Amino acid sequence: MTLKILNIEGCKLPLLFNMRNKMRKLTIKELNRPSLEEFKKTEKIGLVIILDNIRSLNNIGSVFRTSDAFLVEKVFLCGISTPPPHPEIHKTALGAEDSVEWEYCTSPMDAISRLSEEGWTIVGIEQVEKSIMLGEFIPDKGKKYALILGNEVKGVMQEAIDQCDFCLEIPQQGTKHSLNISVSAGIVIWHFYSRMME
């Protein structure tokens, strides 16, 4: 195996050459997954997710699975967002609904109000006037963030946007200017995780 370091725009990246037919998938044991008990004791990043009236149970399950992968502290299910246990949530969460803490609120405003009082920075993930493009935002490791993800059709409700400290927007170039909520969650949660773990 040959290891070569290339300097790309000031960032040194290791590039592996001659790897064809030399890679092997890791076994479940080699992945060294924590048990449910170990995971619950693991320190999480200062991030919670507020689901604003999400109608698809598959989307809810996907958010749980992503939250498990990237150490999200808690998921708030609000309004019509169905809470676990439910077989359709489990289908995509694959058990992450048991590892990630969650709470049901009748309205997103209940979760926002409480988290705001507790010192969380409230962030809408939405296309609004004066939104900040996701790639331009670097989270402050000393702060705690509550991200609001909106309904598949209506997005984040205006009442919730009015209570946000700011909104982040995922830049897009296509004709739809719209992403599935589970895709948006994955992009944004990874952005926060990757920078808060540096």
PDB file of C-alpha atoms in Angstrom:
ATOM      1  CA  MET A   1       0.000   0.000   0.000  1.00  0.00           C
ATOM      2  CA  THR A   2       1.269   3.461  -0.888  1.00  0.00           C
ATOM      3  CA  LEU A   3       0.347   6.439   1.281  1.00  0.00           C
ATOM      4  CA  LYS A   4       0.633   9.825  -0.320  1.00  0.00           C
ATOM      5  CA  ILE A   5      -0.129  13.200   1.278  1.00  0.00           C
ATOM      6  CA  LEU A   6      -1.472  15.864  -1.035  1.00  0.00           C
ATOM      7  CA  ASN A   7      -1.879  19.489  -0.034  1.00  0.00           C
ATOM      8  CA  ILE A   8      -5.273  20.628  -1.317  1.00  0.00           C
ATOM      9  CA  GLU A   9      -6.146  24.251  -0.535  1.00  0.00           C
ATOM     10  CA  GLY A  10      -4.000  24.188   2.589  1.00  0.00           C
ATOM     11  CA  CYS A  11      -5.544  20.973   3.922  1.00  0.00           C
ATOM     12  CA  LYS A  12      -3.375  17.853   4.048  1.00  0.00           C
ATOM     13  CA  LEU A  13      -5.397  14.834   3.043  1.00  0.00           C
ATOM     14  CA  PRO A  14      -4.071  11.266   3.088  1.00  0.00           C
ATOM     15  CA  LEU A  15      -4.842   9.540  -0.206  1.00  0.00           C
ATOM     16  CA  LEU A  16      -4.533   5.783  -0.494  1.00  0.00           C
ATOM     17  CA  PHE A  17      -3.506   4.315  -3.819  1.00  0.00           C
ATOM     18  CA  ASN A  18      -3.395   0.714  -5.064  1.00  0.00           C
ATOM     19  CA  MET A  19      -6.225  -0.259  -2.691  1.00  0.00           C
ATOM     20  CA  ARG A  20      -8.348  -2.192  -5.203  1.00  0.00           C
ATOM     21  CA  ASN A  21      -9.203  -5.647  -3.876  1.00  0.00           C
ATOM     22  CA  LYS A  22      -7.435  -4.880  -0.593  1.00  0.00           C
ATOM     23  CA  MET A  23     -10.366  -3.465   1.344  1.00  0.00           C
ATOM     24  CA  ARG A  24     -12.572  -5.546   3.634  1.00  0.00           C
ATOM     25  CA  LYS A  25     -15.814  -4.551   5.309  1.00  0.00           C
ATOM     26  CA  LEU A  26     -15.567  -4.392   9.077  1.00  0.00           C
ATOM     27  CA  THR A  27     -17.515  -6.913  11.106  1.00  0.00           C
ATOM     28  CA  ILE A  28     -20.121  -5.833  13.662  1.00  0.00           C
ATOM     29  CA  LYS A  29     -17.623  -6.705  16.397  1.00  0.00           C
ATOM     30  CA  GLU A  30     -14.908  -4.569  14.802  1.00  0.00           C
ATOM     31  CA  LEU A  31     -17.260  -1.568  14.712  1.00  0.00           C
ATOM     32  CA  ASN A  32     -17.070  -1.578  18.519  1.00  0.00           C
ATOM     33  CA  ARG A  33     -20.629  -0.332  18.981  1.00  0.00           C
ATOM     34  CA  PRO A  34     -21.506   0.676  22.541  1.00  0.00           C
ATOM     35  CA  SER A  35     -24.320  -1.084  24.351  1.00  0.00           C
ATOM     36  CA  LEU A  36     -27.536   0.817  25.013  1.00  0.00           C
ATOM     37  CA  GLU A  37     -26.439   1.377  28.615  1.00  0.00           C
ATOM     38  CA  GLU A  38     -22.972   2.579  27.553  1.00  0.00           C
ATOM     39  CA  PHE A  39     -24.435   4.931  24.958  1.00  0.00           C
ATOM     40  CA  LYS A  40     -26.816   6.530  27.438  1.00  0.00           C
ATOM     41  CA  LYS A  41     -23.802   7.339  29.655  1.00  0.00           C
ATOM     42  CA  THR A  42     -21.798   8.783  26.752  1.00  0.00           C
ATOM     43  CA  GLU A  43     -21.394  12.559  26.809  1.00  0.00           C
ATOM     44  CA  LYS A  44     -23.504  14.151  24.087  1.00  0.00           C
ATOM     45  CA  ILE A  45     -22.888  17.289  22.079  1.00  0.00           C
ATOM     46  CA  GLY A  46     -24.904  20.378  23.044  1.00  0.00           C
ATOM     47  CA  LEU A  47     -27.597  19.761  20.457  1.00  0.00           C
ATOM     48  CA  VAL A  48     -31.311  18.924  20.602  1.00  0.00           C
ATOM     49  CA  ILE A  49     -33.789  18.570  17.748  1.00  0.00           C
ATOM     50  CA  ILE A  50     -37.325  19.988  17.696  1.00  0.00           C
ATOM     51  CA  LEU A  51     -39.597  18.281  15.156  1.00  0.00           C
ATOM     52  CA  ASP A  52     -42.333  20.730  14.160  1.00  0.00           C
ATOM     53  CA  ASN A  53     -45.370  18.693  13.060  1.00  0.00           C
ATOM     54  CA  ILE A  54     -43.586  15.983  11.064  1.00  0.00           C
ATOM     55  CA  ARG A  55     -46.173  13.741   9.427  1.00  0.00           C
ATOM     56  CA  SER A  56     -43.959  10.904   8.111  1.00  0.00           C
ATOM     57  CA  LEU A  57     -43.062   8.274  10.687  1.00  0.00           C
ATOM     58  CA  ASN A  58     -40.201   7.139   8.446  1.00  0.00           C
ATOM     59  CA  ASN A  59     -38.754  10.653   8.615  1.00  0.00           C
ATOM     60  CA  ILE A  60     -39.097  10.645  12.402  1.00  0.00           C
ATOM     61  CA  GLY A  61     -37.296   7.304  12.584  1.00  0.00           C
ATOM     62  CA  SER A  62     -34.502   8.599  10.352  1.00  0.00           C
ATOM     63  CA  VAL A  63     -34.008  11.627  12.609  1.00  0.00           C
ATOM     64  CA  PHE A  64     -33.676   9.301  15.602  1.00  0.00           C
ATOM     65  CA  ARG A  65     -31.088   7.193  13.775  1.00  0.00           C
ATOM     66  CA  THR A  66     -29.046  10.240  12.745  1.00  0.00           C
ATOM     67  CA  SER A  67     -29.318  11.644  16.278  1.00  0.00           C
ATOM     68  CA  ASP A  68     -27.969   8.377  17.668  1.00  0.00           C
ATOM     69  CA  ALA A  69     -25.043   8.400  15.232  1.00  0.00           C
ATOM     70  CA  PHE A  70     -23.957  11.947  16.077  1.00  0.00           C
ATOM     71  CA  LEU A  71     -24.612  12.177  19.833  1.00  0.00           C
ATOM     72  CA  VAL A  72     -27.662  14.440  19.811  1.00  0.00           C
ATOM     73  CA  GLU A  73     -28.878  14.954  23.368  1.00  0.00           C
ATOM     74  CA  LYS A  74     -32.629  14.781  22.807  1.00  0.00           C
ATOM     75  CA  VAL A  75     -35.422  14.859  20.229  1.00  0.00           C
ATOM     76  CA  PHE A  76     -38.616  16.824  20.898  1.00  0.00           C
ATOM     77  CA  LEU A  77     -41.616  15.499  18.962  1.00  0.00           C
ATOM     78  CA  CYS A  78     -44.225  18.242  18.616  1.00  0.00           C
ATOM     79  CA  GLY A  79     -47.773  18.562  17.340  1.00  0.00           C
ATOM     80  CA  ILE A  80     -48.701  15.797  14.881  1.00  0.00           C
ATOM     81  CA  SER A  81     -45.219  14.232  15.170  1.00  0.00           C
ATOM     82  CA  THR A  82     -45.959  10.694  16.379  1.00  0.00           C
ATOM     83  CA  PRO A  83     -43.839   9.555  19.339  1.00  0.00           C
ATOM     84  CA  PRO A  84     -42.392   6.045  19.780  1.00  0.00           C
ATOM     85  CA  PRO A  85     -43.074   3.228  20.116  1.00  0.00           C
ATOM     86  CA  HIS A  86     -44.420   2.674  16.622  1.00  0.00           C
ATOM     87  CA  PRO A  87     -43.432   0.031  14.036  1.00  0.00           C
ATOM     88  CA  GLU A  88     -43.055   2.611  11.237  1.00  0.00           C
ATOM     89  CA  ILE A  89     -40.650   4.676  13.357  1.00  0.00           C
ATOM     90  CA  HIS A  90     -38.718   1.548  14.322  1.00  0.00           C
ATOM     91  CA  LYS A  91     -38.397   0.558  10.648  1.00  0.00           C
ATOM     92  CA  THR A  92     -36.006   3.456   9.975  1.00  0.00           C
ATOM     93  CA  ALA A  93     -34.765   4.181  13.513  1.00  0.00           C
ATOM     94  CA  LEU A  94     -33.617   0.565  13.993  1.00  0.00           C
ATOM     95  CA  GLY A  95     -33.758   0.938  17.769  1.00  0.00           C
ATOM     96  CA  ALA A  96     -32.357   4.477  17.972  1.00  0.00           C
ATOM     97  CA  GLU A  97     -35.707   5.537  19.429  1.00  0.00           C
ATOM     98  CA  ASP A  98     -34.562   3.634  22.534  1.00  0.00           C
ATOM     99  CA  SER A  99     -31.038   5.081  22.686  1.00  0.00           C
ATOM    100  CA  VAL A 100     -31.875   8.755  22.066  1.00  0.00           C
ATOM    101  CA  GLU A 101     -33.818  10.639  24.740  1.00  0.00           C
ATOM    102  CA  TRP A 102     -37.105  12.080  23.511  1.00  0.00           C
ATOM    103  CA  GLU A 103     -40.088  14.034  24.733  1.00  0.00           C
ATOM    104  CA  TYR A 104     -43.495  14.817  23.276  1.00  0.00           C
ATOM    105  CA  CYS A 105     -44.879  18.393  23.340  1.00  0.00           C
ATOM    106  CA  THR A 106     -48.315  19.387  22.083  1.00  0.00           C
ATOM    107  CA  SER A 107     -46.767  22.405  20.334  1.00  0.00           C
ATOM    108  CA  PRO A 108     -43.254  23.307  19.182  1.00  0.00           C
ATOM    109  CA  MET A 109     -43.745  26.570  21.055  1.00  0.00           C
ATOM    110  CA  ASP A 110     -43.804  24.670  24.360  1.00  0.00           C
ATOM    111  CA  ALA A 111     -40.388  23.145  23.660  1.00  0.00           C
ATOM    112  CA  ILE A 112     -38.976  26.415  22.305  1.00  0.00           C
ATOM    113  CA  SER A 113     -40.144  28.426  25.310  1.00  0.00           C
ATOM    114  CA  ARG A 114     -38.677  26.003  27.824  1.00  0.00           C
ATOM    115  CA  LEU A 115     -35.378  25.519  26.024  1.00  0.00           C
ATOM    116  CA  SER A 116     -34.986  29.269  25.545  1.00  0.00           C
ATOM    117  CA  GLU A 117     -35.483  29.812  29.283  1.00  0.00           C
ATOM    118  CA  GLU A 118     -32.834  27.149  29.937  1.00  0.00           C
ATOM    119  CA  GLY A 119     -30.295  29.039  27.827  1.00  0.00           C
ATOM    120  CA  TRP A 120     -30.428  27.087  24.576  1.00  0.00           C
ATOM    121  CA  THR A 121     -29.859  28.991  21.323  1.00  0.00           C
ATOM    122  CA  ILE A 122     -32.934  28.431  19.140  1.00  0.00           C
ATOM    123  CA  VAL A 123     -32.111  27.833  15.470  1.00  0.00           C
ATOM    124  CA  GLY A 124     -34.626  27.352  12.671  1.00  0.00           C
ATOM    125  CA  ILE A 125     -33.616  25.306   9.646  1.00  0.00           C
ATOM    126  CA  GLU A 126     -35.517  27.272   7.043  1.00  0.00           C
ATOM    127  CA  GLN A 127     -35.275  29.613   4.057  1.00  0.00           C
ATOM    128  CA  VAL A 128     -35.999  33.058   5.487  1.00  0.00           C
ATOM    129  CA  GLU A 129     -34.914  36.652   5.057  1.00  0.00           C
ATOM    130  CA  LYS A 130     -31.471  37.098   6.619  1.00  0.00           C
ATOM    131  CA  SER A 131     -30.881  33.359   6.960  1.00  0.00           C
ATOM    132  CA  ILE A 132     -27.261  32.266   7.410  1.00  0.00           C
ATOM    133  CA  MET A 133     -25.929  29.753   4.903  1.00  0.00           C
ATOM    134  CA  LEU A 134     -25.011  26.557   6.728  1.00  0.00           C
ATOM    135  CA  GLY A 135     -21.432  26.431   5.461  1.00  0.00           C
ATOM    136  CA  GLU A 136     -20.781  29.930   6.793  1.00  0.00           C
ATOM    137  CA  PHE A 137     -21.850  29.059  10.341  1.00  0.00           C
ATOM    138  CA  ILE A 138     -19.395  27.725  12.918  1.00  0.00           C
ATOM    139  CA  PRO A 139     -21.077  26.596  16.156  1.00  0.00           C
ATOM    140  CA  ASP A 140     -19.711  27.941  19.432  1.00  0.00           C
ATOM    141  CA  LYS A 141     -18.657  24.898  21.474  1.00  0.00           C
ATOM    142  CA  GLY A 142     -19.600  26.761  24.637  1.00  0.00           C
ATOM    143  CA  LYS A 143     -23.249  27.096  23.577  1.00  0.00           C
ATOM    144  CA  LYS A 144     -26.172  24.670  23.390  1.00  0.00           C
ATOM    145  CA  TYR A 145     -28.293  24.632  20.244  1.00  0.00           C
ATOM    146  CA  ALA A 146     -31.906  23.606  19.632  1.00  0.00           C
ATOM    147  CA  LEU A 147     -32.570  23.007  15.929  1.00  0.00           C
ATOM    148  CA  ILE A 148     -36.133  23.247  14.602  1.00  0.00           C
ATOM    149  CA  LEU A 149     -36.979  21.070  11.598  1.00  0.00           C
ATOM    150  CA  GLY A 150     -40.317  21.780   9.966  1.00  0.00           C
ATOM    151  CA  ASN A 151     -43.253  19.997   8.402  1.00  0.00           C
ATOM    152  CA  GLU A 152     -42.689  18.274   5.041  1.00  0.00           C
ATOM    153  CA  VAL A 153     -45.073  20.665   3.236  1.00  0.00           C
ATOM    154  CA  LYS A 154     -45.265  23.869   5.283  1.00  0.00           C
ATOM    155  CA  GLY A 155     -41.760  23.938   6.759  1.00  0.00           C
ATOM    156  CA  VAL A 156     -41.096  25.574  10.119  1.00  0.00           C
ATOM    157  CA  MET A 157     -44.160  27.514  11.294  1.00  0.00           C
ATOM    158  CA  GLN A 158     -43.781  31.309  11.285  1.00  0.00           C
ATOM    159  CA  GLU A 159     -44.679  31.461  14.973  1.00  0.00           C
ATOM    160  CA  ALA A 160     -41.640  29.298  15.709  1.00  0.00           C
ATOM    161  CA  ILE A 161     -39.403  31.308  13.369  1.00  0.00           C
ATOM    162  CA  ASP A 162     -40.386  34.438  15.294  1.00  0.00           C
ATOM    163  CA  GLN A 163     -38.838  32.875  18.414  1.00  0.00           C
ATOM    164  CA  CYS A 164     -35.575  31.800  16.748  1.00  0.00           C
ATOM    165  CA  ASP A 165     -32.280  33.481  17.535  1.00  0.00           C
ATOM    166  CA  PHE A 166     -31.434  32.945  13.862  1.00  0.00           C
ATOM    167  CA  CYS A 167     -32.138  30.587  10.968  1.00  0.00           C
ATOM    168  CA  LEU A 168     -29.741  28.437   8.984  1.00  0.00           C
ATOM    169  CA  GLU A 169     -30.312  27.630   5.336  1.00  0.00           C
ATOM    170  CA  ILE A 170     -28.882  24.718   3.365  1.00  0.00           C
ATOM    171  CA  PRO A 171     -27.725  26.252   0.064  1.00  0.00           C
ATOM    172  CA  GLN A 172     -29.269  24.536  -2.966  1.00  0.00           C
ATOM    173  CA  GLN A 173     -28.913  24.977  -6.716  1.00  0.00           C
ATOM    174  CA  GLY A 174     -31.744  22.858  -8.142  1.00  0.00           C
ATOM    175  CA  THR A 175     -35.285  23.620  -9.269  1.00  0.00           C
ATOM    176  CA  LYS A 176     -37.016  22.448  -6.089  1.00  0.00           C
ATOM    177  CA  HIS A 177     -35.173  24.341  -3.349  1.00  0.00           C
ATOM    178  CA  SER A 178     -36.515  21.706  -1.017  1.00  0.00           C
ATOM    179  CA  LEU A 179     -35.033  18.668   0.742  1.00  0.00           C
ATOM    180  CA  ASN A 180     -36.684  15.825   2.599  1.00  0.00           C
ATOM    181  CA  ILE A 181     -36.666  16.589   6.318  1.00  0.00           C
ATOM    182  CA  SER A 182     -34.584  13.506   7.114  1.00  0.00           C
ATOM    183  CA  VAL A 183     -31.980  14.580   4.541  1.00  0.00           C
ATOM    184  CA  SER A 184     -31.917  18.125   5.944  1.00  0.00           C
ATOM    185  CA  ALA A 185     -31.538  16.708   9.447  1.00  0.00           C
ATOM    186  CA  GLY A 186     -28.577  14.586   8.382  1.00  0.00           C
ATOM    187  CA  ILE A 187     -26.802  17.494   6.701  1.00  0.00           C
ATOM    188  CA  VAL A 188     -27.314  19.940   9.565  1.00  0.00           C
ATOM    189  CA  ILE A 189     -26.669  17.521  12.437  1.00  0.00           C
ATOM    190  CA  TRP A 190     -23.427  16.381  10.773  1.00  0.00           C
ATOM    191  CA  HIS A 191     -22.385  20.025  10.322  1.00  0.00           C
ATOM    192  CA  PHE A 192     -22.804  20.688  14.045  1.00  0.00           C
ATOM    193  CA  TYR A 193     -21.282  17.368  15.145  1.00  0.00           C
ATOM    194  CA  SER A 194     -18.183  17.635  12.949  1.00  0.00           C
ATOM    195  CA  ARG A 195     -17.381  21.139  14.197  1.00  0.00           C
ATOM    196  CA  MET A 196     -18.276  20.638  17.851  1.00  0.00           C
ATOM    197  CA  MET A 197     -16.104  17.511  18.028  1.00  0.00           C
ATOM    198  CA  GLU A 198     -13.004  19.253  16.607  1.00  0.00           C
TER     199      GLU A 198
END
